Short mmCIF file of C-alpha atoms in Angstrom, two decimals:
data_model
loop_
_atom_site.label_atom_id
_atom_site.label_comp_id
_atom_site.label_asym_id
_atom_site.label_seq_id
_atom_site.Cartn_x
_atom_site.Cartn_y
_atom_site.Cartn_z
CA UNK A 244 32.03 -53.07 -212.66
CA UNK A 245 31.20 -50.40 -209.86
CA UNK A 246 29.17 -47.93 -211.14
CA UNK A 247 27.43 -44.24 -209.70
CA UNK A 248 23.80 -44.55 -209.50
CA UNK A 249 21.67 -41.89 -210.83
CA UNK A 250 24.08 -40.93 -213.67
CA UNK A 251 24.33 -41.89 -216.93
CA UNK A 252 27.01 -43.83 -219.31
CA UNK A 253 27.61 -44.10 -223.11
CA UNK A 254 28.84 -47.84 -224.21
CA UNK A 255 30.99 -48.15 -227.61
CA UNK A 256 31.40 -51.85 -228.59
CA UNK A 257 34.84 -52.16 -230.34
CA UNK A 258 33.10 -53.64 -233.02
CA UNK A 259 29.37 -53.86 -233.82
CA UNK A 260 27.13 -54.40 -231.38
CA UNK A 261 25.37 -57.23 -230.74
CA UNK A 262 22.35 -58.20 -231.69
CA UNK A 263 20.81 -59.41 -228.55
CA UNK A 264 22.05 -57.04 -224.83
CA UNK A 265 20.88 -57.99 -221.54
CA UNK A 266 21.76 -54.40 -219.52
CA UNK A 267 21.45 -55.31 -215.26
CA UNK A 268 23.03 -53.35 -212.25
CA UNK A 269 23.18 -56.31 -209.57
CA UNK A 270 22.00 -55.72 -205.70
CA UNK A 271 20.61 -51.78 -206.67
CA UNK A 272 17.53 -50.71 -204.96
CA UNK A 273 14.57 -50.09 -207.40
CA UNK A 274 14.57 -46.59 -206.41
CA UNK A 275 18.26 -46.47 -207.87
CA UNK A 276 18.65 -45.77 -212.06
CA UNK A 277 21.01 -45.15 -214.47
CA UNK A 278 20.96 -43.99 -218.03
CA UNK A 279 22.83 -46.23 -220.24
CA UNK A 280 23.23 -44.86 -224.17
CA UNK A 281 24.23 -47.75 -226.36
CA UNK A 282 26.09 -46.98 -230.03
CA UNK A 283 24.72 -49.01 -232.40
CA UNK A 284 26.45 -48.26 -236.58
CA UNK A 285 23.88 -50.09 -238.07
CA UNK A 286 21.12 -49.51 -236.11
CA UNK A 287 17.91 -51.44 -237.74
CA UNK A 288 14.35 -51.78 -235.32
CA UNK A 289 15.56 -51.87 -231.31
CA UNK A 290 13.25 -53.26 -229.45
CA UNK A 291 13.15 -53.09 -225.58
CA UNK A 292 12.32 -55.76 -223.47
CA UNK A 293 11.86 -55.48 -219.31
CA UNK A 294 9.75 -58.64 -217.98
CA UNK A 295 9.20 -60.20 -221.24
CA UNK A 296 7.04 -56.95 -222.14
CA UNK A 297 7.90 -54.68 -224.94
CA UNK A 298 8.51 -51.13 -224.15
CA UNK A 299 7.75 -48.55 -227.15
CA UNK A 300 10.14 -45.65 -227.68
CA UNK A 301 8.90 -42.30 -225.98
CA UNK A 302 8.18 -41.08 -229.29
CA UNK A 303 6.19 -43.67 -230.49
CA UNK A 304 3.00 -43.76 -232.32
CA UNK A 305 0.68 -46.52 -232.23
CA UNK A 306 -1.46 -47.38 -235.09
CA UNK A 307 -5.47 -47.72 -234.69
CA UNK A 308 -4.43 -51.38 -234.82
CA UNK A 309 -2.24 -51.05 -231.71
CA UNK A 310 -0.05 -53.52 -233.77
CA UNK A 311 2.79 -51.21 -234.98
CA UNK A 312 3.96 -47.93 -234.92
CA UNK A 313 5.90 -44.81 -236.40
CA UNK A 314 8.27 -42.46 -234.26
CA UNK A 315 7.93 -38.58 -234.04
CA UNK A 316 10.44 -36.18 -234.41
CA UNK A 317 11.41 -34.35 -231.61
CA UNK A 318 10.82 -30.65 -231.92
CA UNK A 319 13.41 -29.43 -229.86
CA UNK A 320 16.97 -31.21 -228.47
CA UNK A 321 16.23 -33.77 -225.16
CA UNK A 322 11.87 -33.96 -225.79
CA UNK A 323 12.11 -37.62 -225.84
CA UNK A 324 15.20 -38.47 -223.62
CA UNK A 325 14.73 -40.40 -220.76
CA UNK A 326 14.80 -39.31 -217.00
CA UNK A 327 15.83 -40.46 -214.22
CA UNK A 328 12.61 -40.60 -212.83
CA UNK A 329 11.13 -42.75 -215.34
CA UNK A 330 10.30 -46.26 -215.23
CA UNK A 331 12.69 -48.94 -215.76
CA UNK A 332 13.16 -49.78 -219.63
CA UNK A 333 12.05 -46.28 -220.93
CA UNK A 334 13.61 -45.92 -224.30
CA UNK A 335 14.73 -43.46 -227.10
CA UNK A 336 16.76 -43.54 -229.94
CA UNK A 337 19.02 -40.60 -231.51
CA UNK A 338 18.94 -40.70 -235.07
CA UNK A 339 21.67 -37.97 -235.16
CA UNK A 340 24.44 -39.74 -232.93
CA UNK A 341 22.46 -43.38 -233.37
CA UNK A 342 22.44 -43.93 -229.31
CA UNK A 343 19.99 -46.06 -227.79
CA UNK A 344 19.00 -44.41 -224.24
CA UNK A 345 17.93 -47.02 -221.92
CA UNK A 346 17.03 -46.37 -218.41
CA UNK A 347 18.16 -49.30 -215.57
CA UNK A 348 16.59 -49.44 -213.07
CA UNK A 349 16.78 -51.90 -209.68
CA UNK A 350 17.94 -55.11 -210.34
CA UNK A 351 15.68 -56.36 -212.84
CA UNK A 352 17.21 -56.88 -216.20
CA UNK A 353 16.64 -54.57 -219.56
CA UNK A 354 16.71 -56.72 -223.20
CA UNK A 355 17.46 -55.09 -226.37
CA UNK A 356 16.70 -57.02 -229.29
CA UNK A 357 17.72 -56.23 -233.31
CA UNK A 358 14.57 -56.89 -235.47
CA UNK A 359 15.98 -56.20 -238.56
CA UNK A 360 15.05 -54.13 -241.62
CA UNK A 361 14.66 -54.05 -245.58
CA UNK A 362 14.92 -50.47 -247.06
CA UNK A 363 14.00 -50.52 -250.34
CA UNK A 364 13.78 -46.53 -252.72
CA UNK A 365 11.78 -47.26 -255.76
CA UNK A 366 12.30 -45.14 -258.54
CA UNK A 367 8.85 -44.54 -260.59
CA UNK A 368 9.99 -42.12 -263.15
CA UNK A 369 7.00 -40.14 -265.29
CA UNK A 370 4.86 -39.76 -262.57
CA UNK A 371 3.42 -37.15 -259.84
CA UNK A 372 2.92 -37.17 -256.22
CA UNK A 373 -0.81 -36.36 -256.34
CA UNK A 374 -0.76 -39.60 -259.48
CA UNK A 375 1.27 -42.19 -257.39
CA UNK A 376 -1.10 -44.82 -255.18
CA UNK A 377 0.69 -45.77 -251.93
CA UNK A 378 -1.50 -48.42 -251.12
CA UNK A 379 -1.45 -49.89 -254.44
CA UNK A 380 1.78 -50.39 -254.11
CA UNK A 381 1.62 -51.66 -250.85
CA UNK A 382 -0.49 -54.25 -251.97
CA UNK A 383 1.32 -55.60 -255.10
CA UNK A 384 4.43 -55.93 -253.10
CA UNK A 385 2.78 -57.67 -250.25
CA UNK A 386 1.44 -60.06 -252.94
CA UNK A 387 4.23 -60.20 -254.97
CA UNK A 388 6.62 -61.29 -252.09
CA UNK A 389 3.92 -63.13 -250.59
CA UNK A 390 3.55 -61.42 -247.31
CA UNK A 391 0.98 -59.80 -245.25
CA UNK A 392 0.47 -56.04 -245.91
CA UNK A 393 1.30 -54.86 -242.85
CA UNK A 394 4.89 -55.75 -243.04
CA UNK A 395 5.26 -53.57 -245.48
CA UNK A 396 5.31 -49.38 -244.79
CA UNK A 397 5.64 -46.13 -247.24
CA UNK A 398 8.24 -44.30 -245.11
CA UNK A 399 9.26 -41.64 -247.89
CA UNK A 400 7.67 -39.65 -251.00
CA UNK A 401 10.32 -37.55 -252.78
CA UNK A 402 9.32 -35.42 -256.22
CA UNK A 403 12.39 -35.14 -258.34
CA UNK A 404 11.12 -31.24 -258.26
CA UNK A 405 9.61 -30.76 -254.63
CA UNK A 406 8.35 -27.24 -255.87
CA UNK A 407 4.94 -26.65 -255.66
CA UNK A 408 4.33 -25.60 -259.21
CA UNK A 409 5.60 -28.65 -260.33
CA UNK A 410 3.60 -31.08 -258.36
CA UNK A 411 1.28 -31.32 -261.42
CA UNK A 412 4.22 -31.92 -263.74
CA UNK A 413 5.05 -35.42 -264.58
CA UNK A 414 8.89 -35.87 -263.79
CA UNK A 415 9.63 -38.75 -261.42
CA UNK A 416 9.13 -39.81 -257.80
CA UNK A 417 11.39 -41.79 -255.52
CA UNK A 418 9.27 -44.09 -253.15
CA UNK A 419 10.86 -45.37 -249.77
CA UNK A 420 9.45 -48.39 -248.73
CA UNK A 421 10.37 -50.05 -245.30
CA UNK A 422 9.48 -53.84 -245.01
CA UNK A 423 9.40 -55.55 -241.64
CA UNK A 424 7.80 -57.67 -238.66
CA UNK A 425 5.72 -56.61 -236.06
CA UNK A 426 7.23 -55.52 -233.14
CA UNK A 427 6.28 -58.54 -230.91
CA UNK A 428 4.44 -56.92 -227.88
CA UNK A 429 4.97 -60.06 -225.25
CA UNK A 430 7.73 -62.27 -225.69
CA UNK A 431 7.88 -66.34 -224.33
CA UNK A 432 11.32 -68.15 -223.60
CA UNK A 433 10.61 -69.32 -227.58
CA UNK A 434 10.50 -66.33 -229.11
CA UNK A 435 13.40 -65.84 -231.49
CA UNK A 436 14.10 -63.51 -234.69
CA UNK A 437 16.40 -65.45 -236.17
CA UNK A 438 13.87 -66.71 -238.99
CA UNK A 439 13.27 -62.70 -239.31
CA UNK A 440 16.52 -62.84 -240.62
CA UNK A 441 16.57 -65.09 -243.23
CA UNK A 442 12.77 -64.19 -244.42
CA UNK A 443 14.24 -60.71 -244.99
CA UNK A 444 17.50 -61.42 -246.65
CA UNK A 445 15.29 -63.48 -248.65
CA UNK A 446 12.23 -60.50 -249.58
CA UNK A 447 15.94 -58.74 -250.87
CA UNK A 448 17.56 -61.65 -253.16
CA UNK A 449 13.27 -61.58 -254.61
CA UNK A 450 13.07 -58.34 -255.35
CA UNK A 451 16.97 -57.59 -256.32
CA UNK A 452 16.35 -60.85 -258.64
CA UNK A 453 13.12 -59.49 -260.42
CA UNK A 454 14.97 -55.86 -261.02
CA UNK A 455 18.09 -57.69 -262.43
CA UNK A 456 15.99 -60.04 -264.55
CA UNK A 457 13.92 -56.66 -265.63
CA UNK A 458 10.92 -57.80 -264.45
CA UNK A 459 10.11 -55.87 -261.34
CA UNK A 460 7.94 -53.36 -262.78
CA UNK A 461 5.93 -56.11 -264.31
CA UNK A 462 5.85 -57.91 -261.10
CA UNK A 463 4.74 -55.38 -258.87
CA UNK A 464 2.47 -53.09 -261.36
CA UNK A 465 4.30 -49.80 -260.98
CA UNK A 466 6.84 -48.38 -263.63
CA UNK A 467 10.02 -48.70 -262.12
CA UNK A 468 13.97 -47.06 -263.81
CA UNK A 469 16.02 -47.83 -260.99
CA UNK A 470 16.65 -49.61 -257.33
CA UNK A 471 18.03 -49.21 -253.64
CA UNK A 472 18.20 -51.62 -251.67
CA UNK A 473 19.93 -51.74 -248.14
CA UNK A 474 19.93 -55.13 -247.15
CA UNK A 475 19.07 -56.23 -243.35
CA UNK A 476 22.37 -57.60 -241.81
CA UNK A 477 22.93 -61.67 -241.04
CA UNK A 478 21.77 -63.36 -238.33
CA UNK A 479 24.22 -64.04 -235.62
CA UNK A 480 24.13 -67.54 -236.24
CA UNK A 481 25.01 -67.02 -240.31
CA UNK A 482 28.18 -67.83 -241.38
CA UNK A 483 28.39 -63.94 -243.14
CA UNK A 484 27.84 -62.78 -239.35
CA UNK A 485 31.77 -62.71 -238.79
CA UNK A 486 32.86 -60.57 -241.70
CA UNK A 487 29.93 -58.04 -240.35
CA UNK A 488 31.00 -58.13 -236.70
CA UNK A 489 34.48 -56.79 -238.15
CA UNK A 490 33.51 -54.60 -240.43
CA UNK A 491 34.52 -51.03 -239.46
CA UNK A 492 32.53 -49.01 -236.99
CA UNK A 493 31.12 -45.83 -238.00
CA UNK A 494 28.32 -43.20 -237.72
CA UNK A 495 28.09 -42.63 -241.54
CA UNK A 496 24.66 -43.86 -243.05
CA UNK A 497 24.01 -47.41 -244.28
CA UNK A 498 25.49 -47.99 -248.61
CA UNK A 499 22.71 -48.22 -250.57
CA UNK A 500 22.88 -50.24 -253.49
CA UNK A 501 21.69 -49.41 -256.93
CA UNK A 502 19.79 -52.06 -258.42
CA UNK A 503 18.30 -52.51 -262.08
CA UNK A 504 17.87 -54.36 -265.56
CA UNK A 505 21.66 -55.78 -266.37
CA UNK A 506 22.52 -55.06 -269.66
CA UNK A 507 25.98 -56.13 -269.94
CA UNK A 508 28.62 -58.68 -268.40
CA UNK A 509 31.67 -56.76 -268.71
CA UNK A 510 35.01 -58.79 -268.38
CA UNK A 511 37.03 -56.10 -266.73
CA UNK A 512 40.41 -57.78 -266.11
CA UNK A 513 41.22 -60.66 -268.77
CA UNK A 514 42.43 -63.94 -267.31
CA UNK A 515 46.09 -64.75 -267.98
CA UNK A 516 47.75 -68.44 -267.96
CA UNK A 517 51.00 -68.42 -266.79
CA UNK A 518 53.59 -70.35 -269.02
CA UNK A 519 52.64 -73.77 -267.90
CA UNK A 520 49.77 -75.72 -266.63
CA UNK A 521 48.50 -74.96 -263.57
CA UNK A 522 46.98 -71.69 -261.85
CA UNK A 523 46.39 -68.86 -263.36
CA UNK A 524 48.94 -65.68 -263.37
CA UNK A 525 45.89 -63.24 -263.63
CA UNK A 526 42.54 -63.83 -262.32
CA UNK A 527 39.33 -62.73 -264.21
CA UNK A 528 36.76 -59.73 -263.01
CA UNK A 529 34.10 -59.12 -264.37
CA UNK A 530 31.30 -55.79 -263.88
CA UNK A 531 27.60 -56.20 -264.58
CA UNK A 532 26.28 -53.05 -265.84
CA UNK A 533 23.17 -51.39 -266.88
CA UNK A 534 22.20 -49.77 -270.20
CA UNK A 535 24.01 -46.71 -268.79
CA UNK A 536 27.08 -48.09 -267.62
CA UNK A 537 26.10 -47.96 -264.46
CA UNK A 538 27.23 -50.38 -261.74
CA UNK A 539 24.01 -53.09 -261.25
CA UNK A 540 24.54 -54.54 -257.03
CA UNK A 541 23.46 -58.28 -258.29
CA UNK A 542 25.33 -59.01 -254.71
CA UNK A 543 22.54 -58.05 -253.10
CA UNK A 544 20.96 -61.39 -254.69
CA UNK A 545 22.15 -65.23 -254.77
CA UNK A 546 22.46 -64.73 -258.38
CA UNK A 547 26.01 -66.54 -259.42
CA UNK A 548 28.25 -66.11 -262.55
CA UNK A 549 30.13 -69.48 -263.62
CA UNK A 550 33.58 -69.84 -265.67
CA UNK A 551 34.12 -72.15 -268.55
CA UNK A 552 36.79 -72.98 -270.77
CA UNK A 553 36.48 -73.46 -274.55
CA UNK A 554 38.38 -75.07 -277.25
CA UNK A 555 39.86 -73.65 -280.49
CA UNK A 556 36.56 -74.88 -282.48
CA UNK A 557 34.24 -73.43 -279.18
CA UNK A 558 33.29 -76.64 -277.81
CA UNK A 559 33.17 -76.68 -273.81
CA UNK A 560 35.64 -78.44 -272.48
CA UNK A 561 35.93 -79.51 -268.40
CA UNK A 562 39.23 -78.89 -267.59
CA UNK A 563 38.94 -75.37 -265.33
CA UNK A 564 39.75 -76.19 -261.55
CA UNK A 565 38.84 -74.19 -258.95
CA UNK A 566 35.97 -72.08 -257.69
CA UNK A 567 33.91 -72.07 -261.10
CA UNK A 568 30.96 -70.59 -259.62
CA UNK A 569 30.86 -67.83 -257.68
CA UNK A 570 28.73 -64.83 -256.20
CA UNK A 571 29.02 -61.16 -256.57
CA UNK A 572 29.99 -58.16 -254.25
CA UNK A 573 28.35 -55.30 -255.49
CA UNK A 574 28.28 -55.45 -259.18
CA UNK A 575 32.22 -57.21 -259.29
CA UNK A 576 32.37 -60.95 -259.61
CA UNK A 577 35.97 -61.66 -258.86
CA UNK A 578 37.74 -64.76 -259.30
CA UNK A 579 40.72 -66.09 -256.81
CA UNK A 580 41.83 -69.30 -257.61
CA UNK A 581 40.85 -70.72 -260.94
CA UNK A 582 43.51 -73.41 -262.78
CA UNK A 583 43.78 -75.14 -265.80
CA UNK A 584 45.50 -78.32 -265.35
CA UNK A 585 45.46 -79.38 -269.09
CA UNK A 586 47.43 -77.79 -272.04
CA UNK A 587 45.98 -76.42 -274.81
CA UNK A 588 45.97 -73.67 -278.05
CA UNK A 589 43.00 -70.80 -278.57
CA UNK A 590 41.25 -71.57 -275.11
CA UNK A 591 38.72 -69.35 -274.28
CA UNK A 592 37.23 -68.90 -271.05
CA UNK A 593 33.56 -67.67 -271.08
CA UNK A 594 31.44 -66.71 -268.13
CA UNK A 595 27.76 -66.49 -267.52
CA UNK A 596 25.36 -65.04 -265.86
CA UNK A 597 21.44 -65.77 -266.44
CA UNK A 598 21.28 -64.51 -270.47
CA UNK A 599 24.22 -62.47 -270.13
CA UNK A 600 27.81 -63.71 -271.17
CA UNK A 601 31.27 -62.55 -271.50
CA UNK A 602 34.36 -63.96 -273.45
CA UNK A 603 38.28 -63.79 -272.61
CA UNK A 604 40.73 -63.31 -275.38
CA UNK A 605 42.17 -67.02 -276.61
CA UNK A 606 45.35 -67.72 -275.68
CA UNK A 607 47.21 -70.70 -275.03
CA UNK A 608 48.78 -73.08 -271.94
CA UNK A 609 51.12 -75.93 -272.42
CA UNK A 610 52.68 -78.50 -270.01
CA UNK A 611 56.33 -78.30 -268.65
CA UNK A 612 59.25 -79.60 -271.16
CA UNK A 613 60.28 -82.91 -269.31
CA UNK A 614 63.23 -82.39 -267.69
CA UNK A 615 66.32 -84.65 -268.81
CA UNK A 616 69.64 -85.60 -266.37
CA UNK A 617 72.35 -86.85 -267.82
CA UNK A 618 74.61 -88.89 -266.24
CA UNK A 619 78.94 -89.60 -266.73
CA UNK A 620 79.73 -93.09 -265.74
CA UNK A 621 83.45 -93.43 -264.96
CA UNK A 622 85.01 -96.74 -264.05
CA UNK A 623 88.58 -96.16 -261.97
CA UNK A 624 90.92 -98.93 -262.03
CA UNK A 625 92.96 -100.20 -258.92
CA UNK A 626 95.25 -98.21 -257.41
CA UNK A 627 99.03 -98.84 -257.90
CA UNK A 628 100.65 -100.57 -255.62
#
């Protein structure tokens, strides 16, 4: 494409945007820029790359450490958006219209890389800000999930009652937690994410696991109620990367999902044989709840339920076809193509998940009546002559 020099260009990506953008205006003097603002829907760590160097946001605030680093807020519209002027690969991202503002410069090529992110909002009920420990916590995650604790960063401290007469008053706390790699400062023609990826989506099925199971409070030494998790997206390279690249394209925030002890498997739509062998006219749902009723995202975990069919005296019997064992989406395990290829009187089909079960109603399948053709023989003589 032909492009103005000196101006500047938004880019929309039809769907989402990739993960890894090479940005390049071929045969341009260095003296000639361009400010290129990239939408991004799901926008999780950017990092900018000119000559294999990282180049920090213009708000950006190193640690002592030099190793990471948190972003200001600008006090007043356009403090942190880059000029013209400025050097090629200057960066800044808008929170409020999620744009990436790159400027080009010359001919030498800008990289933007994804480095994903795990949000997690702990809810630590009974407590005050001045009581709660950040670094405690820090430090029983980062040894629960076995990582180092500088992956791990308090982003948020919210009092249920932000008043200050209150602060003293135990009522509950909601604890934002942002989990991570370092930004790598100099990359090599080796350097790849893609393992950031999977460690991540992996820190989430942990955690999601261990509040499911009821055992996250336990495991990380803080009283926690409740869960929210927003999971990093897949990798390019995962097979999960497809439905994401479709999903639909918007500037609303990221869904979190509520996570906590299950209480119940609820079977919300009963499974329902047709009249015959074979696949069934209704497929089963099923809900896992909490002691609440509230919906429990176990899909943010690998955590499967499995379908089994019993007899009229409840002995298992193997005779269910089909996808028997599947994962959830949200708190909904849905079923698609289950069969049952044998007849049979007061089946039940049962479903599990860890300690919790749920039962269908019995009800019965039987094979087709044989069909019968009869036949009239008739035997014609020879015609007259």
């Amino acid at each position: 494409s032909i492009i103005a020099t000196n101006h500047s260009f938004d880019i929309f990506f039809s769907s989402v945007s990739p993960q890894k953008l090479r940005l390049m205006m071929l045969h341009a003097d260095p003296a000639e820029s361009i400010l290129v603002s990239v939408f991004y829907s799901n926008p999780q760590r950017l990092d900018v790359y000119t000559d294999n160097v990282l180049v920090a946001p213009t708000n950006a605030e190193w640690n002592a450490a030099n190793t990471d680093y948190t972003l200001r807020k600008p006090s007043y519209s356009g403090q942190y958006v880059p000029q013209l002027s400025d050097a090629l690969g200057t960066n800044f991202f808008d929170q409020d219209y999620k744009m990436l503002k790159v400027l080009v410069r010359g001919s030498q090529p800008v990289e933007i890389r994804t480095s994903p992110l795990l949000v997690i909002a702990f809810e630590l009920p009974a407590m005050t800000e001045d009581e709660f420990f950040g670094d405690n916590l820090v430090q029983n995650l980062a040894a629960f999930l076995k990582i180092p604790p500088d992956m791990i960063r308090i982003t948020k401290i919210i009092p249920e009652n932000a008043g200050a007469r209150r602060r003293k008053r135990s009522t509950s706390l909601k604890v934002e937690v942002e989990i991570k790699k370092l930004p790598v400062q100099q990359m090599s023609n080796s350097t790849d994410n893609e393992e950031d990826f999977t460690l991540l989506k992996s820190l989430a099925d942990n955690l999601g696991q261990a509040a499911v199971s009821g055992n996250l409070s336990q495991s990380i030494g803080f009283n926690v109620s409740s869960m929210g998790i927003i999971p990093p997206p897949p990798s390019s390279s995962d097979e999960s990367w497809k439905e994401e690249a479709n999903a639909e394209v918007t500037r609303e925030e990221p869904t979190v999902s509520y996570v906590s002890s299950v209480n119940n498997l609820l079977l919300m739509v009963e499974p329902i044989a047709g009249e015959f062998v074979g696949p069934l006219y209704q497929q089963p749902s099923l809900m896992a709840v909490d002691e609440q009723g509230n919906c429990v995202a176990v899909g943010v975990t690998t955590l499967t339920v499995t379908a089994s069919l019993k007899d009229a005296s409840g002995n298992s019997i193997s005779s269910l076809q089909g996808n028997t064992t599947i994962l959830f989406t949200s708190c909904w395990a849905n079923y698609t193509d289950l069969s049952i290829p044998h007849s049979g009187e007061n089946l039940t089909m049962v479903f599990t998940l860890k300690d919790w079960g749920a039962q269908s109603r019995a009800f019965n399948v039987r094979n087709p009546e044989p069909s019968t053709t009869s036949s009239n023989s008739t035997t014609s003589g020879p015609s007259p002559t």
